[in-house]
């Protein structure tokens, strides 16, 4: 995530940038900063940790308006590499303070680039991946007279998906934008230009925009802008935005929850891209040291501790780790685990799973075992309390989740478990080369399948009004999709206030079947896997009791399924281990549209808080 703003015009640049950053605060709020070109032509940089208001206070205190700046860049950060701190906050500059860079996204190969640059004598001040960029550009600007060529050579060294805002001293142009994988938009005003990761940042000044395309470089100076792709000048179509500022903050989506559901292709990609190397068919966890890697090869057990949605992803994690290794895994609710009178052997690894990293029960659970047991956390918020109490942390890189109901945090936790389970299986020599390669290959096109799953949105929107009249729902699944049924039911109840229960389908006859009649619909998770026929048997049990069914499936033969239900949500097919992510996305959309039809306060459901920091 992270938010970028750039400005060149006649207004005080620090004012425009701060205003823009406030609008982008939802993209990251652990630290922020800006660089301006002063009236002496120097670059002045200010950074602060915490909310944008802290940066605003600093700028006011240091009275930077005295520099009458008309051009600058700014950034609001959501930490990925390096904890939230002033040093790690953007912008980052080169050795001569002539180039300043703000960055959204991840530079995958920054570590080797940084080593090379340090060997050449460059000085680094932060732990970020971003800081390599101004230093590489510094070297190429010395060699090339033409900025475009220097930029092109710099970009050819960077691997990953990102967007950049660049400010250069004594240069025409002085403001530059680069789009490669992450969003970047050019705003065109009267004699002024804006760069931003989201139109919200400048919509108060102009609604004329150009959505930059892959590998576009935009050079901006007083006389105008030029866009280049592959060093060739090109023309991109200008568009007019018709959203108002508050709609735009949610990227044009009605609620943050829907926006976050639609962010999943990018969030899932960002979560694994620094771990999986598709060319070398390898998975690397830089987070682990050699001793820990050796520990993972021993005769160990795992206990996973989590709450709510994170507890559901942990159940999928158990399935994945147990499928790919011989390690037995238990999953416990943190609120139970922390009070259980239990002595764990030293050979037990505790994994704490938490989006916020602040959930009180999970935090206390790990504190209790800290020192005696190794603790690994899977977390979304860099520098939060749970990672601080852990020996090792894997971050999910989902970006900030604003909506109380967790969506992208859940699916990114699952993809981390998938990656980790494969890694452990390989480390212990318990999965074959063939399965290993196949599992890595499957990740390659995964974002595309996630995007295809999101295409079910309009169908789900259409079927939801009719479903919103029911007051109870049953969600059933088997195997790895049993926790998905639990998660689907939780999502529906928390945002629509409709009672819903998740069950393993094989349990129907042991009780829940008594509930079924025409007023009690069942959401049936029916992937075409080895348990498909068993699920069909469950469908028959429900249908013969006049129960309404909603089927979520990847089966192509929809005709056959028409006998069981008039509502079939068709999603793409993928291996058994990643199918839960695609099914979950369809269930997130189902809960969302039912709740929206009922007019519920989707982003802030009654009685709930985003971060449960009390017991
Ligand atoms: C439900 C939801 C909650 C959280 C739970 C744990 O949509 O968001 O159930 O999953 O409160 O929170 P974290 O993951 O922050 O520990």
Coordinates of C-alpha atoms and ligand atoms in Angstrom, one line a residue:
X1 CA 0.0 0.0 0.0
X2 CA 1.5 3.4 1.0
X3 CA 0.4 6.7 -0.6
X4 CA 2.4 8.9 -2.9
X5 CA 1.7 12.6 -3.7
X6 CA 3.6 15.0 -6.0
X7 CA 3.0 18.6 -6.9
X8 CA 4.4 21.2 -9.3
X9 CA 2.6 24.5 -9.8
X10 CA 2.1 28.0 -8.2
X11 CA 0.7 27.1 -4.8
X12 CA 2.8 26.4 -1.7
X13 CA 3.8 22.8 -2.3
X14 CA 3.9 21.7 1.3
X15 CA 0.3 22.7 1.7
X16 CA -0.9 20.8 -1.3
X17 CA 1.2 17.7 -0.3
X18 CA -0.1 17.6 3.3
X19 CA -3.6 18.0 2.1
X20 CA -3.1 15.1 -0.3
X21 CA -1.4 12.9 2.3
X22 CA -4.4 13.4 4.6
X23 CA -6.7 12.1 1.9
X24 CA -4.4 9.1 1.5
X25 CA -3.9 8.3 5.2
X26 CA -6.1 5.2 4.8
X27 CA -3.3 3.7 2.7
X28 CA -0.8 3.9 5.5
X29 CA -0.4 5.8 8.7
X30 CA 2.7 4.6 10.6
X31 CA 4.9 7.4 9.4
X32 CA 5.0 10.1 6.7
X33 CA 7.3 12.6 5.1
X34 CA 7.8 15.1 2.3
X35 CA 10.6 16.7 0.2
X36 CA 10.3 20.1 -1.3
X37 CA 12.4 22.1 -3.7
X38 CA 13.2 25.3 -1.9
X39 CA 13.5 28.8 -3.5
X40 CA 17.3 28.2 -3.4
X41 CA 16.9 25.1 -5.5
X42 CA 17.8 22.7 -2.6
X43 CA 15.9 19.7 -1.5
X44 CA 14.5 19.9 2.0
X45 CA 13.1 16.8 3.6
X46 CA 10.9 16.4 6.8
X47 CA 9.7 13.2 8.2
X48 CA 7.7 12.1 11.3
X49 CA 6.3 8.9 12.7
X50 CA 2.6 8.3 13.4
X51 CA -0.3 10.1 11.8
X52 CA 0.0 12.9 9.2
X53 CA -1.0 15.5 11.8
X54 CA 2.4 14.8 13.4
X55 CA 4.1 15.8 10.2
X56 CA 1.9 18.8 9.9
X57 CA 2.9 20.0 13.4
X58 CA 6.6 19.5 12.6
X59 CA 6.4 21.5 9.3
X60 CA 4.5 24.2 11.1
X61 CA 7.2 24.3 13.9
X62 CA 10.1 24.4 11.4
X63 CA 8.2 27.0 9.3
X64 CA 9.1 25.5 6.0
X65 CA 6.7 28.0 4.2
X66 CA 9.6 30.4 4.3
X67 CA 11.2 28.5 1.4
X68 CA 8.3 29.3 -0.9
X69 CA 8.4 25.9 -2.5
X70 CA 6.3 25.3 -5.6
X71 CA 7.3 21.6 -6.2
X72 CA 7.6 18.6 -4.0
X73 CA 6.7 15.0 -3.2
X74 CA 5.2 13.3 -0.1
X75 CA 4.5 9.9 1.2
X76 CA 2.4 8.1 3.9
X77 CA 3.9 4.8 4.9
X78 CA 2.6 1.4 5.7
X79 CA 5.8 -0.4 6.7
X80 CA 7.0 -3.4 4.8
X81 CA 10.8 -3.3 5.1
X82 CA 12.0 -1.9 8.4
X83 CA 9.9 -0.8 11.4
X84 CA 8.0 2.5 11.5
X85 CA 10.6 5.1 12.3
X86 CA 11.8 8.5 11.1
X87 CA 14.8 6.8 9.3
X88 CA 12.6 4.4 7.5
X89 CA 9.9 7.0 6.6
X90 CA 10.0 8.2 3.0
X91 CA 11.2 10.2 1.1
X92 CA 14.7 8.7 0.8
X93 CA 17.6 10.7 -0.8
X94 CA 20.9 9.9 -2.5
X95 CA 24.4 10.7 -1.0
X96 CA 24.4 14.3 -2.3
X97 CA 20.8 15.2 -1.4
X98 CA 20.1 15.9 -5.0
X99 CA 17.5 13.2 -5.6
X100 CA 14.5 12.4 -3.4
X101 CA 12.3 9.3 -3.9
X102 CA 8.9 8.2 -2.6
X103 CA 7.8 4.6 -3.3
X104 CA 4.8 2.4 -3.1
X105 CA 5.3 -1.3 -3.6
X106 CA 8.2 -3.7 -3.1
X107 CA 11.7 -3.8 -4.6
X108 CA 12.3 -7.6 -4.5
X109 CA 16.0 -7.6 -5.2
X110 CA 16.9 -4.6 -3.0
X111 CA 19.2 -6.6 -0.8
X112 CA 21.7 -7.5 -3.4
X113 CA 21.5 -4.0 -5.0
X114 CA 22.2 -2.5 -1.6
X115 CA 25.3 -4.7 -1.1
X116 CA 26.6 -3.6 -4.4
X117 CA 26.0 0.1 -3.7
X118 CA 27.6 -0.1 -0.3
X119 CA 30.6 -1.7 -1.9
X120 CA 30.8 1.3 -4.3
X121 CA 30.8 3.7 -1.3
X122 CA 27.1 4.7 -1.0
X123 CA 25.9 5.5 2.5
X124 CA 22.5 4.1 3.6
X125 CA 20.4 5.5 6.5
X126 CA 17.4 3.2 6.5
X127 CA 16.4 -0.4 6.4
X128 CA 14.0 0.1 3.5
X129 CA 14.1 -1.4 0.1
X130 CA 13.3 2.1 -1.3
X131 CA 16.6 3.7 -0.5
X132 CA 18.5 1.8 -3.2
X133 CA 16.6 3.8 -5.8
X134 CA 18.0 7.3 -5.3
X135 CA 21.5 5.8 -5.0
X136 CA 21.3 3.9 -8.3
X137 CA 19.8 6.9 -10.0
X138 CA 22.6 9.1 -8.6
X139 CA 25.2 6.9 -10.3
X140 CA 23.4 6.8 -13.7
X141 CA 22.7 10.6 -13.7
X142 CA 26.5 11.1 -13.4
X143 CA 27.0 8.9 -16.5
X144 CA 24.1 10.0 -18.6
X145 CA 23.2 13.6 -19.6
X146 CA 19.7 12.6 -20.4
X147 CA 17.4 12.0 -17.3
X148 CA 15.2 9.6 -19.2
X149 CA 18.2 7.3 -20.1
X150 CA 19.4 7.4 -16.5
X151 CA 15.9 6.5 -15.3
X152 CA 15.6 3.7 -17.8
X153 CA 18.9 2.2 -16.7
X154 CA 17.8 2.5 -13.0
X155 CA 14.5 0.8 -13.7
X156 CA 16.1 -2.0 -15.5
X157 CA 17.9 -2.9 -12.2
X158 CA 14.7 -3.0 -10.1
X159 CA 12.6 -6.1 -9.8
X160 CA 9.1 -6.0 -8.4
X161 CA 5.9 -4.0 -8.6
X162 CA 6.0 -0.4 -7.6
X163 CA 5.2 3.3 -8.3
X164 CA 7.6 6.1 -7.7
X165 CA 7.6 9.8 -7.2
X166 CA 11.0 11.5 -7.8
X167 CA 12.2 15.0 -7.1
X168 CA 15.5 16.1 -8.7
X169 CA 17.5 19.2 -7.9
X170 CA 18.8 21.6 -10.6
X171 CA 16.9 19.7 -13.3
X172 CA 14.3 20.3 -15.9
X173 CA 12.0 18.3 -15.3
X174 CA 12.2 18.3 -11.6
X175 CA 9.1 16.1 -10.9
X176 CA 9.0 12.5 -12.2
X177 CA 6.5 9.7 -11.8
X178 CA 7.0 6.0 -12.7
X179 CA 4.4 3.3 -12.8
X180 CA 5.3 -0.4 -12.8
X181 CA 2.7 -2.6 -11.1
X182 CA 1.4 -0.2 -8.5
X183 CA -1.1 2.6 -9.3
X184 CA 0.0 6.2 -10.2
X185 CA -2.2 8.9 -11.5
X186 CA -1.3 12.2 -13.1
X187 CA -3.6 15.1 -12.3
X188 CA -3.8 18.1 -14.7
X189 CA -4.9 21.5 -13.4
X190 CA -4.5 25.0 -14.7
X191 CA -0.7 25.5 -14.8
X192 CA -0.3 22.9 -12.1
X193 CA 0.3 19.1 -12.0
X194 CA -0.2 16.4 -9.5
X195 CA 1.0 12.9 -9.0
X196 CA -0.8 10.5 -6.7
X197 CA -1.4 6.8 -6.0
X198 CA -5.1 7.7 -5.7
X199 CA -7.1 10.5 -7.3
X200 CA -8.5 11.5 -3.8
X201 CA -5.2 13.2 -3.1
X202 CA -5.8 16.0 -5.6
X203 CA -9.5 15.9 -6.4
X204 CA -10.0 19.2 -4.5
X205 CA -7.9 20.9 -7.2
X206 CA -8.7 19.1 -10.5
X207 CA -10.7 16.2 -11.8
X208 CA -8.7 15.9 -15.1
X209 CA -6.5 12.8 -14.9
X210 CA -4.4 10.4 -16.8
X211 CA -4.2 6.9 -15.4
X212 CA -0.6 5.9 -16.1
X213 CA -0.1 2.5 -17.7
X214 CA 2.5 -0.2 -17.1
X215 CA 6.1 1.1 -17.4
X216 CA 5.0 4.7 -18.0
X217 CA 7.4 7.4 -17.0
X218 CA 6.0 10.9 -16.7
X219 CA 8.3 13.9 -16.7
X220 CA 6.7 17.2 -15.3
X221 CA 8.0 20.7 -15.6
X222 CA 6.4 24.2 -15.7
X223 CA 5.5 24.0 -19.3
X224 CA 3.7 20.7 -19.1
X225 CA 4.1 17.0 -18.9
X226 CA 5.5 14.2 -21.2
X227 CA 4.8 10.5 -20.9
X228 CA 7.3 7.9 -22.1
X229 CA 7.1 4.2 -22.4
X230 CA 10.2 2.2 -23.4
X231 CA 11.9 5.6 -23.9
X232 CA 9.4 6.5 -26.6
X233 CA 7.1 9.5 -26.2
X234 CA 3.5 8.5 -26.1
X235 CA 0.1 10.2 -25.7
X236 CA -2.3 8.9 -23.1
X237 CA -6.0 9.8 -23.0
X238 CA -7.1 12.3 -20.4
X239 CA -10.2 11.4 -18.4
X240 CA -12.6 13.4 -16.2
X241 CA -13.3 12.0 -12.7
X242 CA -17.0 12.3 -11.7
X243 CA -16.7 11.0 -8.1
X244 CA -16.8 13.4 -5.2
X245 CA -13.9 13.4 -2.7
X246 CA -15.5 11.0 -0.1
X247 CA -16.4 8.5 -2.8
X248 CA -12.9 8.7 -4.2
X249 CA -11.3 8.0 -0.8
X250 CA -12.9 4.6 -1.1
X251 CA -11.6 4.3 -4.6
X252 CA -15.1 4.7 -6.0
X253 CA -16.3 1.8 -3.9
X254 CA -19.3 2.3 -1.7
X255 CA -17.6 0.8 1.4
X256 CA -14.0 0.1 2.5
X257 CA -15.0 -3.6 2.8
X258 CA -15.8 -3.8 -0.9
X259 CA -12.7 -1.9 -1.8
X260 CA -10.6 -4.3 0.4
X261 CA -12.2 -7.3 -1.2
X262 CA -11.2 -6.0 -4.6
X263 CA -7.6 -5.3 -3.4
X264 CA -7.0 -9.0 -2.9
X265 CA -5.2 -9.7 -6.2
X266 CA -2.5 -7.1 -5.2
X267 CA -2.5 -8.0 -1.5
X268 CA -2.0 -11.7 -2.2
X269 CA 0.8 -10.9 -4.8
X270 CA 2.6 -8.6 -2.4
X271 CA 2.4 -11.1 0.4
X272 CA 4.4 -13.8 -1.4
X273 CA 6.5 -12.0 -4.0
X274 CA 9.5 -11.5 -1.7
X275 CA 9.5 -15.2 -0.8
X276 CA 8.7 -17.1 -4.0
X277 CA 11.2 -17.2 -6.9
X278 CA 9.4 -18.6 -9.9
X279 CA 12.5 -18.9 -12.1
X280 CA 14.5 -20.8 -9.5
X281 CA 11.5 -22.7 -8.1
X282 CA 12.4 -21.8 -4.6
X283 CA 10.8 -20.4 -1.5
X284 CA 12.9 -18.3 0.9
X285 CA 12.1 -17.0 4.3
X286 CA 14.7 -14.3 5.1
X287 CA 12.9 -13.9 8.4
X288 CA 14.4 -17.2 9.7
X289 CA 17.9 -17.9 11.0
X290 CA 19.8 -21.1 10.6
X291 CA 19.1 -22.4 14.1
X292 CA 15.3 -21.9 13.4
X293 CA 15.5 -23.7 10.1
X294 CA 17.2 -26.6 11.8
X295 CA 14.6 -26.6 14.5
X296 CA 11.9 -26.9 11.8
X297 CA 13.5 -30.1 10.7
X298 CA 13.3 -31.8 14.1
X299 CA 10.6 -33.9 15.7
X300 CA 8.4 -30.9 16.7
X301 CA 4.8 -30.0 17.3
X302 CA 3.0 -26.7 16.4
X303 CA 0.3 -24.9 18.4
X304 CA -1.4 -22.0 16.6
X305 CA -3.1 -19.3 18.7
X306 CA -5.5 -16.8 17.2
X307 CA -8.9 -15.2 17.4
X308 CA -11.9 -14.8 15.1
X309 CA -11.1 -14.7 11.4
X310 CA -7.4 -15.3 12.1
X311 CA -8.4 -18.5 14.0
X312 CA -10.2 -19.6 10.8
X313 CA -7.1 -19.0 8.6
X314 CA -5.1 -20.9 11.3
X315 CA -7.4 -24.0 10.8
X316 CA -6.6 -23.8 7.1
X317 CA -2.9 -23.5 8.1
X318 CA -3.2 -26.7 10.2
X319 CA -4.6 -28.5 7.2
X320 CA -1.8 -27.2 4.9
X321 CA 1.1 -27.9 7.3
X322 CA -0.2 -31.4 8.1
X323 CA -0.7 -32.1 4.4
X324 CA 2.9 -31.2 3.5
X325 CA 4.8 -32.4 6.6
X326 CA 4.5 -34.9 9.4
X327 CA 4.3 -32.1 12.0
X328 CA 1.2 -32.4 14.2
X329 CA -0.6 -29.0 14.5
X330 CA -3.2 -27.9 17.0
X331 CA -5.2 -24.7 16.7
X332 CA -6.5 -23.0 19.8
X333 CA -8.5 -19.8 20.5
X334 CA -6.1 -17.4 22.1
X335 CA -8.7 -16.7 24.8
X336 CA -8.7 -20.4 25.8
X337 CA -5.0 -21.1 25.2
X338 CA -3.8 -18.3 27.4
X339 CA -5.7 -19.7 30.5
X340 CA -5.1 -23.4 29.8
X341 CA -3.0 -25.0 32.4
X342 CA -0.6 -26.6 30.1
X343 CA 3.1 -27.3 29.9
X344 CA 4.4 -27.4 26.4
X345 CA 7.5 -29.3 25.5
X346 CA 10.4 -27.2 24.2
X347 CA 9.9 -28.9 20.9
X348 CA 6.6 -27.0 20.5
X349 CA 6.6 -24.1 18.1
X350 CA 3.9 -21.5 18.8
X351 CA 2.5 -19.6 15.8
X352 CA 0.5 -16.5 16.7
X353 CA -1.8 -15.2 13.9
X354 CA -3.1 -11.7 14.0
X355 CA -4.0 -9.0 11.4
X356 CA -3.6 -6.1 13.9
X357 CA -0.8 -7.5 16.0
X358 CA -2.5 -6.0 19.0
X359 CA -5.2 -8.5 19.9
X360 CA -4.9 -8.8 23.7
X361 CA -5.7 -12.5 24.1
X362 CA -3.2 -13.5 21.4
X363 CA -0.5 -11.2 22.8
X364 CA -1.0 -12.6 26.4
X365 CA -1.0 -16.2 25.1
X366 CA 2.5 -15.7 23.5
X367 CA 3.9 -13.7 26.5
X368 CA 3.0 -16.7 28.7
X369 CA 5.3 -19.1 26.7
X370 CA 7.9 -16.6 25.6
X371 CA 11.4 -17.8 26.5
X372 CA 10.3 -21.4 26.9
X373 CA 9.0 -21.9 23.4
X374 CA 9.9 -20.5 20.0
X375 CA 7.3 -18.0 18.8
X376 CA 6.6 -17.2 15.2
X377 CA 3.9 -14.7 14.3
X378 CA 2.0 -14.0 11.1
X379 CA 0.9 -10.4 11.2
X380 CA -0.1 -7.5 9.0
X381 CA 1.0 -4.5 11.0
X382 CA 4.8 -4.0 11.1
X383 CA 6.1 -3.1 14.5
X384 CA 2.9 -3.9 16.4
X385 CA 3.0 -5.7 19.8
X386 CA 2.7 -9.3 18.8
X387 CA 5.7 -9.2 16.4
X388 CA 7.7 -7.4 19.1
X389 CA 7.0 -10.3 21.5
X390 CA 7.8 -13.0 18.8
X391 CA 11.1 -14.6 17.9
X392 CA 10.3 -14.4 14.2
X393 CA 7.5 -12.7 12.2
X394 CA 6.2 -13.2 8.7
X395 CA 4.4 -10.1 7.5
X396 CA 1.3 -10.4 5.2
X397 CA 1.7 -7.1 3.3
X398 CA -2.0 -6.8 2.8
X399 CA -1.9 -3.1 3.4
X400 CA -4.1 -1.3 6.0
X401 CA -7.5 -3.0 6.6
X402 CA -10.0 -0.3 7.5
X403 CA -13.2 -2.2 7.5
X404 CA -13.9 -3.9 10.8
X405 CA -14.7 -7.2 9.0
X406 CA -11.5 -8.8 7.9
X407 CA -11.2 -9.8 4.3
X408 CA -7.8 -9.3 2.6
X409 CA -6.0 -10.1 5.9
X410 CA -7.6 -13.5 6.0
X411 CA -6.7 -14.5 2.5
X412 CA -3.1 -13.2 2.8
X413 CA -2.7 -15.2 6.0
X414 CA -3.9 -18.3 4.1
X415 CA -1.4 -17.7 1.3
X416 CA 1.4 -17.3 3.9
X417 CA 0.4 -20.6 5.4
X418 CA 0.5 -22.2 1.9
X419 CA 4.0 -20.8 1.3
X420 CA 5.2 -21.8 4.8
X421 CA 3.7 -25.3 4.6
X422 CA 5.5 -25.9 1.3
X423 CA 8.7 -24.5 2.7
X424 CA 8.6 -26.7 5.8
X425 CA 7.6 -29.8 3.7
X426 CA 10.6 -29.2 1.4
X427 CA 13.0 -28.5 4.3
X428 CA 12.1 -31.8 5.9
X429 CA 12.2 -33.6 2.6
X430 CA 8.5 -34.6 3.0
X431 CA 7.1 -33.4 -0.2
X432 CA 8.3 -34.6 -3.6
X433 CA 10.1 -32.4 -6.2
X434 CA 7.1 -32.8 -8.4
X435 CA 4.5 -31.6 -5.9
X436 CA 6.9 -28.8 -4.8
X437 CA 7.3 -27.5 -8.4
X438 CA 3.6 -27.9 -9.1
X439 CA 2.6 -26.0 -5.9
X440 CA 5.0 -23.1 -6.8
X441 CA 3.8 -23.0 -10.5
X442 CA 0.2 -22.8 -9.3
X443 CA 1.1 -19.5 -7.5
X444 CA 2.2 -17.9 -10.8
X445 CA -1.3 -17.2 -12.3
X446 CA -3.0 -17.0 -9.0
X447 CA -3.7 -13.2 -9.0
X448 CA -5.4 -13.6 -12.4
X449 CA -7.7 -16.3 -10.9
X450 CA -8.4 -14.0 -7.9
X451 CA -9.4 -11.3 -10.4
X452 CA -11.7 -13.8 -12.2
X453 CA -13.3 -14.7 -8.9
X454 CA -14.1 -11.1 -8.4
X455 CA -16.1 -11.1 -11.6
X456 CA -18.8 -13.0 -9.6
X457 CA -19.6 -9.7 -7.9
X458 CA -22.5 -8.7 -10.2
X459 CA -24.2 -12.1 -10.1
X460 CA -23.9 -12.1 -6.3
X461 CA -25.2 -8.6 -6.1
X462 CA -28.2 -9.8 -8.2
X463 CA -29.1 -12.8 -6.0
X464 CA -28.6 -11.1 -2.6
X465 CA -31.9 -9.1 -2.2
X466 CA -33.8 -12.4 -2.2
X467 CA -31.4 -14.0 0.3
X468 CA -31.5 -11.0 2.6
X469 CA -35.1 -11.9 3.8
X470 CA -33.9 -15.1 5.6
X471 CA -32.9 -14.9 9.3
X472 CA -30.7 -18.0 9.5
X473 CA -28.1 -19.6 7.3
X474 CA -26.0 -22.8 7.5
X475 CA -22.6 -22.9 5.8
X476 CA -21.2 -26.4 5.1
X477 CA -17.9 -27.6 3.8
X478 CA -15.5 -30.5 4.2
X479 CA -11.7 -30.9 4.6
X480 CA -9.8 -27.7 4.0
X481 CA -13.1 -25.9 3.2
X482 CA -14.7 -26.6 6.6
X483 CA -12.9 -23.6 8.1
X484 CA -14.0 -21.6 5.0
X485 CA -17.6 -22.4 6.0
X486 CA -16.9 -21.1 9.5
X487 CA -15.4 -17.9 8.0
X488 CA -18.3 -17.4 5.6
X489 CA -20.8 -17.7 8.4
X490 CA -18.8 -15.3 10.6
X491 CA -18.7 -12.7 7.8
X492 CA -22.4 -12.9 7.3
X493 CA -23.3 -12.6 10.9
X494 CA -21.0 -9.8 11.8
X495 CA -22.0 -7.4 9.0
X496 CA -25.6 -8.3 8.2
X497 CA -26.7 -9.4 11.8
X498 CA -28.2 -12.5 10.3
X499 CA -27.7 -15.7 12.3
X500 CA -25.3 -18.1 10.5
X501 CA -23.4 -21.2 11.5
X502 CA -20.6 -23.0 9.9
X503 CA -20.4 -26.8 10.1
X504 CA -18.4 -29.7 8.7
X505 CA -20.8 -31.2 6.2
X506 CA -20.3 -34.7 7.6
X507 CA -21.8 -33.5 10.9
X508 CA -25.2 -32.7 9.3
X509 CA -26.8 -36.0 10.4
X510 CA -25.5 -35.6 13.9
X511 CA -27.8 -32.6 14.6
X512 CA -27.9 -29.6 12.3
X513 CA -30.1 -31.4 9.8
X514 CA -33.0 -31.0 12.2
X515 CA -32.9 -27.2 11.5
X516 CA -33.4 -27.6 7.7
X517 CA -36.7 -26.5 6.2
X518 CA -37.7 -24.0 3.4
X519 CA -36.9 -21.1 5.7
X520 CA -33.3 -22.2 6.6
X521 CA -31.0 -21.9 3.5
X522 CA -27.6 -23.6 3.3
X523 CA -24.5 -22.3 1.6
X524 CA -22.8 -25.4 0.2
X525 CA -19.1 -25.3 -0.6
X526 CA -18.7 -27.7 -3.4
X527 CA -15.3 -27.7 -5.0
X528 CA -14.6 -30.5 -7.5
X529 CA -12.2 -32.2 -5.2
X530 CA -11.9 -35.7 -3.7
X531 CA -14.8 -35.0 -1.3
X532 CA -17.2 -33.8 -4.1
X533 CA -19.4 -36.9 -4.1
X534 CA -19.7 -36.7 -0.3
X535 CA -20.9 -33.1 -0.6
X536 CA -23.4 -34.1 -3.3
X537 CA -24.8 -36.6 -0.8
X538 CA -25.2 -33.7 1.8
X539 CA -26.9 -31.6 -0.9
X540 CA -29.4 -34.4 -1.4
X541 CA -30.1 -34.6 2.3
X542 CA -30.9 -30.9 2.4
X543 CA -32.9 -30.9 -0.8
X544 CA -35.1 -33.8 0.4
X545 CA -36.0 -31.7 3.5
X546 CA -37.1 -28.8 1.2
X547 CA -34.0 -26.8 2.2
X548 CA -32.9 -24.0 -0.1
X549 CA -29.3 -24.2 -1.2
X550 CA -26.7 -21.8 -2.5
X551 CA -23.8 -23.6 -4.2
X552 CA -20.3 -22.2 -4.5
X553 CA -18.3 -24.4 -7.0
X554 CA -15.6 -24.7 -9.6
X555 CA -17.5 -27.5 -11.3
X556 CA -18.0 -26.8 -15.1
X557 CA -21.0 -29.0 -15.4
X558 CA -23.4 -26.5 -14.1
X559 CA -26.3 -28.3 -15.7
X560 CA -25.9 -31.2 -13.4
X561 CA -25.9 -28.9 -10.4
X562 CA -29.0 -27.1 -11.6
X563 CA -30.9 -30.1 -10.1
X564 CA -29.7 -29.1 -6.7
X565 CA -30.0 -25.4 -6.6
X566 CA -31.2 -22.4 -8.6
X567 CA -28.3 -20.3 -7.1
X568 CA -24.8 -21.4 -8.2
X569 CA -21.8 -19.2 -7.8
X570 CA -19.2 -20.4 -10.3
X571 CA -15.6 -19.7 -9.4
X572 CA -12.3 -20.6 -11.1
X573 CA -10.6 -23.9 -10.4
X574 CA -7.2 -24.2 -8.7
X575 CA -5.4 -26.8 -6.6
X576 CA -7.1 -28.1 -3.4
X577 CA -4.8 -26.0 -1.2
X578 CA -5.6 -22.6 -2.7
X579 CA -9.2 -23.2 -3.5
X580 CA -10.3 -21.9 0.0
X581 CA -9.1 -18.4 -1.0
X582 CA -11.3 -18.3 -4.1
X583 CA -14.3 -19.7 -2.3
X584 CA -13.8 -17.2 0.6
X585 CA -13.8 -14.3 -1.8
X586 CA -17.2 -15.3 -3.2
X587 CA -18.5 -15.7 0.4
X588 CA -17.1 -12.2 1.3
X589 CA -19.1 -10.7 -1.6
X590 CA -22.2 -12.6 -0.6
X591 CA -22.1 -11.3 3.0
X592 CA -21.3 -7.8 1.7
X593 CA -24.2 -7.6 -0.8
X594 CA -26.7 -9.1 1.7
X595 CA -25.6 -6.6 4.4
X596 CA -25.7 -3.7 1.9
X597 CA -29.2 -4.6 0.7
X598 CA -30.3 -4.6 4.4
X599 CA -28.7 -1.1 4.8
X600 CA -26.3 -2.2 7.5
X601 CA -23.3 -0.1 8.7
X602 CA -20.9 -2.4 6.9
X603 CA -17.6 -0.9 7.7
X604 CA -18.4 -0.4 11.4
X605 CA -20.8 -3.2 12.5
X606 CA -22.5 -2.6 15.8
X607 CA -20.7 -3.7 19.0
X608 CA -17.5 -4.5 17.2
X609 CA -14.0 -2.9 17.1
X610 CA -11.2 -3.4 14.6
X611 CA -8.5 -4.0 17.1
X612 CA -9.5 -6.0 20.2
X613 CA -6.9 -4.7 22.7
X614 CA -8.9 -5.7 25.8
X615 CA -9.9 -9.2 26.9
Ligands
LIG1 C1 -13.8 -10.7 11.8 C2 -12.6 -10.1 12.4 C3 -12.2 -10.6 13.8 C4 -10.6 -10.6 13.9 C5 -10.2 -10.9 15.4 C6 -8.7 -11.1 15.5 O1 -14.0 -10.2 10.6 O2 -12.0 -9.3 11.9 O3 -12.7 -11.8 14.1 O4 -10.1 -11.6 13.0 O5 -10.7 -9.9 16.2 O6 -8.1 -9.9 15.1 P1 -6.5 -10.0 14.7 O7 -6.4 -10.8 13.5 O8 -6.2 -8.5 14.5 O9 -5.8 -10.6 15.9

